[in-house]
Amino acid sequence: MTYATKLLSPSEEDIAAAAEMLKNGEVVGIPTETVYGLAANALNETAVAKIFAAKGRPADNPLIVHISRFEDIYNYAEYVPENAKLLAELFWPGPMTMILRKKECIPYITSGGLDTVGLRFPANITARRIIDKCGFPLAAPSANLSGSPSPTSAVHVMDDMQGRISAVVDGGSCEVGVESTVISVSDEGKVCLLRPGFITLEELTEAVEEDNVTVAKGVTECVSDGERVLSPGMKYKHYSPKANVTVVKGDIDSFSDYIAAHGGDNCAAMVFDGDEDKCPCRCISYGSTGEQQAQRLFSLLRKADEKGIDQIYVRCPEQSGVGLAVYNRLLRAAGFEVISL
Ligand code: AMP
Ligand code: MG
């Protein structure tokens, strides 16, 4: 089916129109503080099936369920351990998803066949107004075609989804720029980081004590086929532009020498602020802090495709704080191709 995808604003009238579409079981692109989401009624199997179809997403990759009040956690999670309450108090509304045992009302198509549900209470006001107006939770994965870089503006969503969904609500550029931090919280309160994001490992560890926090292998390592993964999304090649991406570890001089020796005519480099004129190729800074890099990363990867770049060399970010989230996304964009100089 082909849709005449409407571009809506965050006005009262347009939000009501978006909610109406969602009530009719349609799919709408919505802004959140992390990246744009592809939203549908999380409790409606037919509506959720349309998300998977629009994205081309594998059926075993579960969707995050978005709520607009903390109390809704009790409607969708079978059990809410003390540590989950504590983390929600600290980091909700915000860019953190908690995986808990699901209640029966969450259909298996939404949970990717798992007995758990990923819940998030986003900070973005437009997202919350839409959820409120609907009166049901919204399943919303990132609003990109499966595998491509996540969208951080309404234009990006249109680029991928025009004709595939009913509408996109334009809420401007996303402040965070990378997807939410995903953690699982066991009934005993043990926390496992499945996907790093703006809420950092350091913040989680400080909140619930180090002994209670582990990091899933998929965060910084390649999980091989057939290996059990806690977060199914981590096993797919992801966030990739058409260009080949290579992560390069080393100082700016060796980085520059490496490009001089290996870079072809059509390559580009993503570096830190102040390094832009030190590379023998088209070069752009993606910032100096993890926060800046997160905010710019996906948008720059998309821009490289627009310019027809076929090889991108990226200076490896710090692997702490928000930098860990940037590193995690880059590893997947690069298909784990990392060069250490
Ligand atoms: P996206 O919707 O594109 O932001 O991706 C959602 C991420 O959360 C994927 O990596 C999923 O595998 C993960 N996720 C969502 N729900 C669950 C769940 N119930 N169990 C494990 N991982 C989940
Ligand atoms: Mg995604």
Coordinates of C-alpha atoms and ligand atoms in Angstrom, one line a residue:
M1 CA 0.0 0.0 0.0
T2 CA 1.2 3.5 -0.8
Y3 CA 0.3 6.4 1.4
A4 CA 0.2 10.2 0.7
T5 CA 2.5 10.9 3.7
K6 CA 1.4 14.1 5.4
L7 CA 3.9 16.5 7.1
L8 CA 2.2 17.7 10.3
S9 CA 3.3 20.4 12.8
P10 CA 3.1 20.1 16.6
S11 CA 0.0 22.4 16.6
E12 CA -3.0 21.4 18.7
E13 CA -4.9 20.6 15.5
D14 CA -2.2 18.6 13.9
I15 CA -1.5 16.6 17.1
A16 CA -5.2 15.8 17.2
A17 CA -5.0 14.7 13.5
A18 CA -2.0 12.5 14.3
A19 CA -3.8 10.9 17.3
E20 CA -6.8 10.2 15.1
M21 CA -4.6 8.3 12.6
L22 CA -3.0 6.3 15.4
K23 CA -6.5 5.5 16.8
N24 CA -7.3 4.2 13.3
G25 CA -4.4 1.8 13.5
E26 CA -2.1 3.8 11.2
V27 CA 1.6 4.5 11.6
V28 CA 2.9 8.1 12.3
G29 CA 6.5 9.3 12.6
I30 CA 6.9 11.3 15.8
P31 CA 9.7 13.3 17.3
T32 CA 11.4 12.2 20.6
E33 CA 14.4 13.6 22.3
T34 CA 16.6 10.7 21.1
V35 CA 15.6 10.1 17.4
Y36 CA 12.3 10.1 15.5
G37 CA 10.1 7.2 16.2
L38 CA 7.7 5.2 13.9
A39 CA 4.7 5.0 16.2
A40 CA 1.6 2.8 16.3
N41 CA -0.8 1.5 19.0
A42 CA 1.4 -0.9 20.9
L43 CA -1.6 -2.9 22.0
N44 CA -3.0 -3.4 18.5
E45 CA -1.3 -6.3 16.6
T46 CA -2.5 -5.1 13.1
A47 CA -1.1 -1.6 13.7
V48 CA 2.2 -2.9 15.0
A49 CA 2.5 -5.2 12.0
K50 CA 2.5 -2.1 9.8
I51 CA 5.5 -0.7 11.7
F52 CA 7.5 -3.9 10.8
A53 CA 6.3 -3.6 7.2
A54 CA 7.2 0.1 6.8
K55 CA 10.7 -0.4 8.3
G56 CA 11.5 -3.8 6.8
R57 CA 12.4 -4.8 10.4
P58 CA 13.0 -8.5 11.3
A59 CA 10.1 -9.9 13.4
D60 CA 12.3 -11.0 16.3
N61 CA 13.5 -7.4 17.0
P62 CA 11.2 -6.1 19.7
L63 CA 9.8 -2.5 19.8
I64 CA 10.0 -0.1 22.6
V65 CA 6.7 0.9 24.2
H66 CA 6.3 4.6 25.0
I67 CA 4.2 5.9 27.9
S68 CA 3.3 9.4 29.0
R69 CA 2.9 8.8 32.8
F70 CA 5.2 6.9 35.2
E71 CA 2.2 5.0 36.6
D72 CA 1.5 3.3 33.3
I73 CA 4.6 1.1 34.0
Y74 CA 2.2 -0.9 36.2
N75 CA -0.2 -1.4 33.4
Y76 CA 2.3 -3.0 31.1
A77 CA 5.0 -4.5 33.4
E78 CA 4.1 -7.6 35.4
Y79 CA 6.5 -6.7 38.2
V80 CA 8.4 -3.4 38.9
P81 CA 11.5 -4.0 41.1
E82 CA 12.7 -1.3 43.5
N83 CA 15.7 -0.5 41.3
A84 CA 13.4 0.1 38.3
K85 CA 11.4 2.6 40.4
L86 CA 14.6 4.2 41.5
L87 CA 16.0 4.5 38.0
A88 CA 12.7 5.8 36.7
E89 CA 12.6 8.5 39.4
L90 CA 16.1 9.6 38.4
F91 CA 16.0 9.3 34.6
W92 CA 12.3 9.5 33.5
P93 CA 11.0 11.3 31.6
G94 CA 14.1 10.8 29.5
P95 CA 16.2 8.7 27.1
M96 CA 16.2 5.4 29.1
T97 CA 14.3 2.2 28.2
M98 CA 13.7 -0.4 30.9
I99 CA 13.1 -4.0 30.0
L100 CA 10.8 -5.7 32.5
R101 CA 8.6 -8.8 32.5
K102 CA 5.5 -7.9 30.3
K103 CA 1.9 -8.1 31.1
E104 CA -0.4 -10.1 28.9
C105 CA -1.9 -7.0 27.2
I106 CA 1.4 -6.4 25.4
P107 CA 1.1 -8.6 22.2
Y108 CA 4.0 -10.8 21.3
I109 CA 4.4 -9.0 17.9
T110 CA 5.3 -5.9 20.0
S111 CA 7.8 -7.8 22.2
G112 CA 9.4 -9.7 19.3
G113 CA 8.1 -12.9 20.8
L114 CA 9.7 -12.3 24.2
D115 CA 8.0 -12.3 27.6
T116 CA 9.5 -8.9 28.4
V117 CA 8.6 -5.4 27.3
G118 CA 10.9 -2.4 26.8
L119 CA 9.2 0.7 28.4
R120 CA 10.2 4.3 28.0
F121 CA 8.6 7.6 29.3
P122 CA 10.1 10.1 26.8
A123 CA 10.9 13.7 27.8
N124 CA 9.9 15.2 24.4
I125 CA 6.7 17.2 25.0
T126 CA 5.3 16.6 21.5
A127 CA 5.7 12.9 21.9
R128 CA 3.9 13.0 25.3
R129 CA 1.1 15.1 24.0
I130 CA 0.5 12.6 21.2
I131 CA 0.5 9.6 23.6
D132 CA -1.8 11.4 26.0
K133 CA -4.2 12.2 23.2
C134 CA -4.3 8.6 22.0
G135 CA -4.9 7.1 25.5
F136 CA -2.8 4.0 24.6
P137 CA 0.9 3.4 24.6
L138 CA 2.9 3.8 21.4
A139 CA 5.3 1.2 20.1
A140 CA 7.9 3.2 18.3
P141 CA 11.2 2.0 16.9
S142 CA 13.5 4.5 15.2
A143 CA 11.8 5.8 12.0
N144 CA 14.4 4.8 9.5
L145 CA 14.4 1.9 7.1
S146 CA 15.9 -1.1 8.9
G147 CA 19.7 -0.9 8.8
S148 CA 20.1 2.7 7.8
P149 CA 21.1 5.6 10.1
S150 CA 18.4 6.7 12.5
P151 CA 16.5 9.9 11.7
T152 CA 17.1 13.0 13.8
S153 CA 14.8 15.3 11.8
A154 CA 11.4 15.1 10.0
V155 CA 13.2 15.4 6.7
H156 CA 15.2 12.3 7.4
V157 CA 12.0 10.5 8.2
M158 CA 10.4 11.7 5.0
D159 CA 13.5 10.5 3.1
D160 CA 13.0 7.0 4.3
M161 CA 9.3 6.7 4.9
Q162 CA 7.5 8.9 2.3
G163 CA 4.7 6.7 0.8
R164 CA 5.1 4.0 3.5
I165 CA 3.3 5.7 6.5
S166 CA 0.4 8.1 7.0
A167 CA 2.2 11.1 8.5
V168 CA 5.2 12.6 10.2
V169 CA 5.0 15.2 13.0
D170 CA 7.8 17.7 12.6
G171 CA 9.2 18.5 16.0
G172 CA 12.6 19.9 14.8
S173 CA 16.0 18.3 15.4
C174 CA 16.4 15.8 18.1
E175 CA 18.5 17.0 21.0
V176 CA 20.2 13.7 21.9
G177 CA 20.6 12.3 18.5
V178 CA 21.2 8.6 19.4
E179 CA 18.6 6.1 20.5
S180 CA 17.7 5.6 24.2
T181 CA 19.9 3.7 26.7
V182 CA 18.4 0.2 27.0
I183 CA 18.7 -1.7 30.2
S184 CA 17.1 -4.8 31.5
V185 CA 16.1 -4.9 35.1
S186 CA 15.6 -8.4 36.6
D187 CA 13.1 -9.2 39.4
E188 CA 16.0 -9.1 41.8
G189 CA 16.9 -5.6 40.7
K190 CA 20.0 -6.5 38.7
V191 CA 20.6 -4.1 35.8
C192 CA 22.2 -5.0 32.5
L193 CA 23.2 -2.4 29.9
L194 CA 22.1 -3.7 26.5
R195 CA 22.5 -0.5 24.5
P196 CA 24.4 2.6 25.7
G197 CA 22.8 6.0 25.2
F198 CA 22.6 9.5 26.7
I199 CA 22.0 8.0 30.2
T200 CA 25.5 6.7 30.8
L201 CA 26.8 3.5 32.3
E202 CA 28.5 5.7 34.9
E203 CA 25.2 7.3 35.9
L204 CA 23.5 3.9 36.1
T205 CA 26.3 2.5 38.3
E206 CA 26.2 5.5 40.6
A207 CA 22.4 5.1 41.0
V208 CA 22.2 1.3 41.8
E209 CA 25.7 0.4 42.9
E210 CA 28.4 -1.2 40.8
D211 CA 27.7 -4.8 41.9
N212 CA 24.2 -4.6 40.5
V213 CA 25.2 -3.5 37.0
T214 CA 26.6 -5.6 34.1
V215 CA 27.2 -4.7 30.5
A216 CA 26.0 -7.0 27.7
K217 CA 28.6 -8.4 25.3
G218 CA 26.9 -6.8 22.3
V219 CA 27.7 -3.3 23.5
T220 CA 31.3 -3.2 22.3
E221 CA 31.8 -6.6 20.7
C222 CA 30.4 -8.4 17.7
V223 CA 27.9 -11.0 18.6
S224 CA 28.2 -14.0 16.2
D225 CA 25.3 -15.7 14.4
G226 CA 23.5 -18.2 16.6
E227 CA 24.9 -16.6 19.8
R228 CA 22.1 -15.8 22.3
V229 CA 21.7 -12.0 22.6
L230 CA 19.8 -10.2 25.3
S231 CA 18.8 -7.4 23.0
P232 CA 17.9 -8.8 19.6
G233 CA 18.6 -5.4 17.9
M234 CA 22.3 -5.7 18.7
K235 CA 22.9 -8.5 16.3
Y236 CA 22.0 -6.7 13.2
K237 CA 24.3 -4.5 11.0
H238 CA 22.8 -1.2 11.8
Y239 CA 22.9 2.6 11.4
S240 CA 24.8 2.2 8.1
P241 CA 25.0 4.7 5.4
K242 CA 25.7 3.5 1.8
A243 CA 29.3 4.5 2.2
N244 CA 31.7 2.1 3.9
V245 CA 32.5 3.3 7.4
T246 CA 35.9 2.6 9.1
V247 CA 36.6 3.5 12.7
V248 CA 40.2 4.5 13.2
K249 CA 41.9 4.5 16.6
G250 CA 45.0 6.7 16.9
D251 CA 46.2 10.3 17.1
I252 CA 45.4 12.9 14.4
D253 CA 48.8 12.6 12.8
S254 CA 48.7 8.9 12.3
F255 CA 45.0 9.2 11.3
S256 CA 45.9 11.7 8.6
D257 CA 48.9 9.5 7.4
Y258 CA 46.6 6.5 7.2
I259 CA 44.1 8.4 5.0
A260 CA 47.0 9.7 2.8
A261 CA 48.1 6.1 2.3
H262 CA 44.7 4.4 1.9
G263 CA 42.0 7.0 1.1
G264 CA 40.7 7.0 -2.4
D265 CA 39.3 10.0 -4.4
N266 CA 35.9 9.8 -2.9
C267 CA 36.5 9.5 0.8
A268 CA 35.7 11.7 3.7
A269 CA 36.8 11.9 7.3
M270 CA 34.9 12.6 10.5
V271 CA 37.2 14.1 13.1
F272 CA 37.1 16.2 16.3
D273 CA 36.9 20.0 16.5
G274 CA 40.1 21.7 15.5
D275 CA 41.3 18.8 13.3
E276 CA 39.4 19.7 10.2
D277 CA 42.4 21.1 8.3
K278 CA 44.7 18.2 9.2
C279 CA 43.4 15.6 6.8
P280 CA 44.3 15.0 3.2
C281 CA 40.6 14.6 2.2
R282 CA 37.1 16.1 2.6
C283 CA 36.9 16.5 6.4
I284 CA 34.2 17.4 8.9
S285 CA 34.1 17.6 12.7
Y286 CA 31.5 15.7 14.5
G287 CA 32.4 17.5 17.8
S288 CA 34.6 17.1 20.7
T289 CA 32.3 15.8 23.5
G290 CA 30.3 12.6 23.4
E291 CA 27.1 14.8 23.6
Q292 CA 28.0 16.8 20.5
Q293 CA 29.1 13.6 18.6
A294 CA 25.9 11.8 19.5
Q295 CA 23.8 14.8 18.3
R296 CA 25.6 15.1 14.9
L297 CA 26.5 11.5 14.1
F298 CA 23.5 10.1 12.2
S299 CA 22.8 13.4 10.4
L300 CA 26.5 13.5 9.1
L301 CA 26.3 9.8 8.0
R302 CA 23.2 10.7 6.0
K303 CA 24.8 13.8 4.5
A304 CA 27.8 11.7 3.3
D305 CA 25.4 9.6 1.3
E306 CA 23.8 12.7 -0.2
K307 CA 27.2 13.8 -1.4
G308 CA 28.0 10.3 -2.9
I309 CA 30.9 9.6 -0.6
D310 CA 31.9 6.0 -0.7
Q311 CA 34.3 5.7 2.2
I312 CA 34.2 7.4 5.6
Y313 CA 37.0 7.3 8.1
V314 CA 35.9 8.2 11.6
R315 CA 38.3 9.1 14.5
C316 CA 37.3 6.8 17.3
P317 CA 35.4 8.5 20.1
E318 CA 36.0 8.2 23.8
Q319 CA 34.5 4.9 25.1
S320 CA 33.1 6.5 28.3
G321 CA 30.1 8.7 29.1
V322 CA 27.9 9.4 26.1
G323 CA 31.0 8.6 24.0
L324 CA 30.2 4.9 24.6
A325 CA 26.9 5.3 22.8
V326 CA 28.6 7.0 19.9
Y327 CA 31.3 4.2 19.8
N328 CA 28.5 1.5 19.9
R329 CA 26.7 3.0 16.9
L330 CA 29.9 3.5 15.0
L331 CA 30.9 -0.1 15.4
R332 CA 27.7 -1.2 13.9
A333 CA 27.8 1.4 11.1
A334 CA 31.3 0.1 10.4
G335 CA 30.3 -3.6 10.6
F336 CA 33.0 -3.8 13.3
E337 CA 35.8 -2.6 11.0
V338 CA 38.2 -0.9 13.4
I339 CA 41.8 0.0 12.6
S340 CA 44.2 0.6 15.5
L341 CA 47.2 2.6 14.5
Ligands
AMP1 P1 14.8 0.8 18.2 O1 13.3 0.6 18.4 O2 15.2 0.9 16.8 O3 15.3 1.9 19.1 O4 15.4 -0.5 18.8 C1 15.0 -0.9 20.1 C2 16.1 -1.7 20.8 O5 15.6 -2.1 22.1 C3 16.5 -2.9 20.0 O6 17.9 -3.1 20.1 C4 15.7 -4.0 20.7 O7 16.4 -5.2 20.5 C5 15.7 -3.5 22.2 N1 14.5 -4.0 22.9 C6 13.3 -3.5 22.9 N2 12.5 -4.3 23.6 C7 13.2 -5.3 24.1 C8 13.0 -6.5 24.9 N3 11.8 -6.7 25.4 N4 14.0 -7.3 25.2 C9 15.2 -7.0 24.8 N5 15.5 -6.0 24.0 C10 14.5 -5.1 23.7
MG2 MG 16.6 1.4 15.3

